Amino acid sequence: MVLEKAPLDFLVWLLGGSGEIGALPRFLITALVLAVFALMVGFVVALVRYGPMKAGDLTYRVVTNGMSELALSSPRRIWAIARLAVKESFRRRVIVALVVFFLILLFAGWFLKTDYPQPAKLLFSFVLTATTYLILMIALLLSTFSLPNDFKSKIIYTIVTKPVRAGDIVLGRILGFTLVGTILLAIMSCFGYLFVVRSLYHTHEVDVARLEEVVNSDGDVVGKVGRTTLDDYHRHEVDLNADGKGDAMSANEHKHAIINVGTPDEPKYVVSGPEDYLRARVPQYGRLRFLDRRGAPAPRGISVGSEWTYRSFIEGGSAAAAVWTLDGINEKSLGRDDEGNPCLPLELVVRVFRTYKGDIEQGIQGSIRLRNPDDPDVKSNEDIFTAKDASINTFDIPVKLYNGQQEIDLLKDLVSKDGKLEVVVQCLDGAQYYGFAQPDLYLRLPDASPLWNYIKAQLGIWVQMVLVIAIGVTCSTLLNGPVSVLFTVSFILLGFFKEFFVNVAPGKQVGGGPIESLVRLVTQKNQTTGLENTSFAVQLMQWIDWVLKQAMLSLAQVLPDFRSFSTVDYVAYGFNIPTNQIAQDLSVTAAYVVGLFVIGYFCLRTREVAK
């Protein structure tokens, strides 16, 4: 899973620290700037229409009356409007979304076959993505067409004759559509989870005819090895003890438990359902640094020509290495291996780059060892492993290790006095490369609940839904239905591509600003070719681009980053969604809802019927 930046602690993110401005100060500054800008625009419009004296008085009365009305919003009136929004939504047959979702699940089994090496990833990605698109579409249609339809059908006149304020209408609509979306999302999430669990469930039978006895040095039978039958497009290696108990070893990211319900002479093996499919790993990350092919420190690994520079690579058959430093290692960091012995559980994600293919099914050999940061000569012997591209390699490092022939203790000898431990990974096959980023190695803490992790992913979808509803209702207070849809969709798309949008504004993207890029596109001029800066036309174009870039930077400050709200990858790859991220997403959503509610209120007050 790609994790370019781990979520900050919630209080650090909210209040700031280490020279960074927190989210709360940024929100207050942005709200103040937007309020001043709105006052200036409103005053200028009133100045043109009514003159300076009346413009000042009108602006003052709009602000004071608006703030007093907002403070007098009634929860009972808001709830009444919300109930009307719920009834209206069901009259508009939003239940069709559930029918579409069930049809998608019904036919998905035809296309999502479990011969995929990572079936849980495939199924969770499909279900969560389908849920996201359907929920956002329903939220978009409900929120953008509701108020315009009320104006068109004159229903709004019936509402405003009651003691209902514009703020009650806006907030009631947001709340009502949110309730409808929450009900739909809850139903979809339940059936989606059942679909995944049901699709992943399967079992095998032990291929008794191919079982081979395992005999110790005394000639006693201590177990049996073999394999299972081919079911669900795969089979497992079997390892049984003398009592007939054991495991169908891990394959396709899961394993099965095996018990003997018969007698030793006439065994009857029963294979359980899949285990370890549904996981919520809780990682503890370290800090990554690289060594070059001579073993000297390097800022990064080797570039293999990939445009995406998230990972860099180490050369095989050399002294090049990726070195992670883990902090806070103590007895509480230890886990238990399959035999119940204490161990240090590590997991390593390896990306493989081959300079020649050879046998593509054969992995690339590598090594992992532990080292004391204070004394690099104190290190464990190499543990050789074979990695395939994008594979997750699990290591249960025992407490008792060896440095050459000398026995050493992991906690006493390899962990430094301040609780630090170095993990050194190398690629052993010459002319091949391992690629790493900082989150690719982690200490695996006890797993969280997979079900609760799935629920947190639904919260990520819910957050996006609430934002779409708030944006749609705000747009519909001033615009008609189709225009509200276009405006809301544009806002969402810009939010999904916010990073690119922000990079264009300060000129980080090659090719210049919007006007210059258009000129280059029409004239088919290379993006890196310079322009004649002396001509008036070029200078005018660059000046217009500068103005547009400033406008884009200003707009980027208020765009919600929809991509950051998605937690699909966490669930698909089996990682626990950090609580800090959920808290941040909920806080950001609350801030946007408050801001959009105030904007929607003042926009609705400009309509004659709402005054």
PDB file of N, CA and C in Angstrom, residues 63-74 77 164-168 597 601 605 610-611:
ATOM      1  N   VAL A  63     -25.497  42.084   7.188  1.00  0.00           N
ATOM      2  CA  VAL A  63     -24.611  41.315   8.061  1.00  0.00           C
ATOM      3  C   VAL A  63     -25.217  41.140   9.443  1.00  0.00           C
ATOM      4  N   THR A  64     -25.695  42.221  10.049  1.00  0.00           N
ATOM      5  CA  THR A  64     -26.230  42.133  11.415  1.00  0.00           C
ATOM      6  C   THR A  64     -27.497  41.290  11.462  1.00  0.00           C
ATOM      7  N   ASN A  65     -28.401  41.525  10.504  1.00  0.00           N
ATOM      8  CA  ASN A  65     -29.635  40.734  10.496  1.00  0.00           C
ATOM      9  C   ASN A  65     -29.340  39.258  10.215  1.00  0.00           C
ATOM     10  N   GLY A  66     -28.384  39.025   9.325  1.00  0.00           N
ATOM     11  CA  GLY A  66     -28.039  37.644   9.011  1.00  0.00           C
ATOM     12  C   GLY A  66     -27.457  36.911  10.208  1.00  0.00           C
ATOM     13  N   MET A  67     -26.539  37.560  10.917  1.00  0.00           N
ATOM     14  CA  MET A  67     -25.935  36.911  12.082  1.00  0.00           C
ATOM     15  C   MET A  67     -26.968  36.657  13.178  1.00  0.00           C
ATOM     16  N   SER A  68     -27.885  37.609  13.379  1.00  0.00           N
ATOM     17  CA  SER A  68     -28.908  37.416  14.412  1.00  0.00           C
ATOM     18  C   SER A  68     -29.866  36.293  14.022  1.00  0.00           C
ATOM     19  N   GLU A  69     -30.200  36.178  12.722  1.00  0.00           N
ATOM     20  CA  GLU A  69     -31.080  35.093  12.283  1.00  0.00           C
ATOM     21  C   GLU A  69     -30.405  33.742  12.410  1.00  0.00           C
ATOM     22  N   LEU A  70     -29.127  33.693  12.082  1.00  0.00           N
ATOM     23  CA  LEU A  70     -28.397  32.426  12.226  1.00  0.00           C
ATOM     24  C   LEU A  70     -28.378  31.983  13.676  1.00  0.00           C
ATOM     25  N   ALA A  71     -28.211  32.943  14.582  1.00  0.00           N
ATOM     26  CA  ALA A  71     -28.182  32.594  16.008  1.00  0.00           C
ATOM     27  C   ALA A  71     -29.540  32.122  16.500  1.00  0.00           C
ATOM     28  N   LEU A  72     -30.621  32.514  15.814  1.00  0.00           N
ATOM     29  CA  LEU A  72     -31.979  32.152  16.238  1.00  0.00           C
ATOM     30  C   LEU A  72     -32.511  30.915  15.519  1.00  0.00           C
ATOM     31  N   SER A  73     -31.643  30.189  14.826  1.00  0.00           N
ATOM     32  CA  SER A  73     -32.086  28.973  14.152  1.00  0.00           C
ATOM     33  C   SER A  73     -32.661  27.994  15.172  1.00  0.00           C
ATOM     34  N   SER A  74     -33.779  27.387  14.814  1.00  0.00           N
ATOM     35  CA  SER A  74     -34.491  26.508  15.741  1.00  0.00           C
ATOM     36  C   SER A  74     -34.249  25.042  15.385  1.00  0.00           C
ATOM     37  N   ARG A  77     -37.460  23.511  13.946  1.00  0.00           N
ATOM     38  CA  ARG A  77     -37.752  23.858  12.554  1.00  0.00           C
ATOM     39  C   ARG A  77     -36.794  23.140  11.602  1.00  0.00           C
ATOM     40  N   VAL A 164     -40.321  30.078   9.259  1.00  0.00           N
ATOM     41  CA  VAL A 164     -39.100  29.350   8.929  1.00  0.00           C
ATOM     42  C   VAL A 164     -38.101  30.325   8.340  1.00  0.00           C
ATOM     43  N   ARG A 165     -36.882  30.301   8.824  1.00  0.00           N
ATOM     44  CA  ARG A 165     -35.835  31.180   8.322  1.00  0.00           C
ATOM     45  C   ARG A 165     -35.030  30.480   7.229  1.00  0.00           C
ATOM     46  N   ALA A 166     -34.289  31.275   6.464  1.00  0.00           N
ATOM     47  CA  ALA A 166     -33.490  30.727   5.367  1.00  0.00           C
ATOM     48  C   ALA A 166     -32.443  29.739   5.896  1.00  0.00           C
ATOM     49  N   GLY A 167     -31.878  30.041   7.056  1.00  0.00           N
ATOM     50  CA  GLY A 167     -30.891  29.124   7.640  1.00  0.00           C
ATOM     51  C   GLY A 167     -31.493  27.779   7.999  1.00  0.00           C
ATOM     52  N   ASP A 168     -32.739  27.788   8.461  1.00  0.00           N
ATOM     53  CA  ASP A 168     -33.414  26.527   8.777  1.00  0.00           C
ATOM     54  C   ASP A 168     -33.602  25.681   7.527  1.00  0.00           C
ATOM     55  N   PHE A 597     -22.886  26.165   4.981  1.00  0.00           N
ATOM     56  CA  PHE A 597     -24.196  26.539   5.530  1.00  0.00           C
ATOM     57  C   PHE A 597     -24.344  28.064   5.586  1.00  0.00           C
ATOM     58  N   TYR A 601     -26.920  30.193   3.326  1.00  0.00           N
ATOM     59  CA  TYR A 601     -27.917  31.053   3.970  1.00  0.00           C
ATOM     60  C   TYR A 601     -27.956  32.420   3.299  1.00  0.00           C
ATOM     61  N   ARG A 605     -30.934  34.129   0.935  1.00  0.00           N
ATOM     62  CA  ARG A 605     -31.564  35.408   1.305  1.00  0.00           C
ATOM     63  C   ARG A 605     -31.597  36.390   0.145  1.00  0.00           C
ATOM     64  N   ALA A 610     -37.232  34.347  -0.205  1.00  0.00           N
ATOM     65  CA  ALA A 610     -36.708  33.973   1.106  1.00  0.00           C
ATOM     66  C   ALA A 610     -36.527  35.161   2.021  1.00  0.00           C
ATOM     67  N   LYS A 611     -36.862  36.370   1.568  1.00  0.00           N
ATOM     68  CA  LYS A 611     -36.647  37.549   2.404  1.00  0.00           C
ATOM     69  C   LYS A 611     -37.797  37.751   3.375  1.00  0.00           C
TER      70      LYS A 611
END
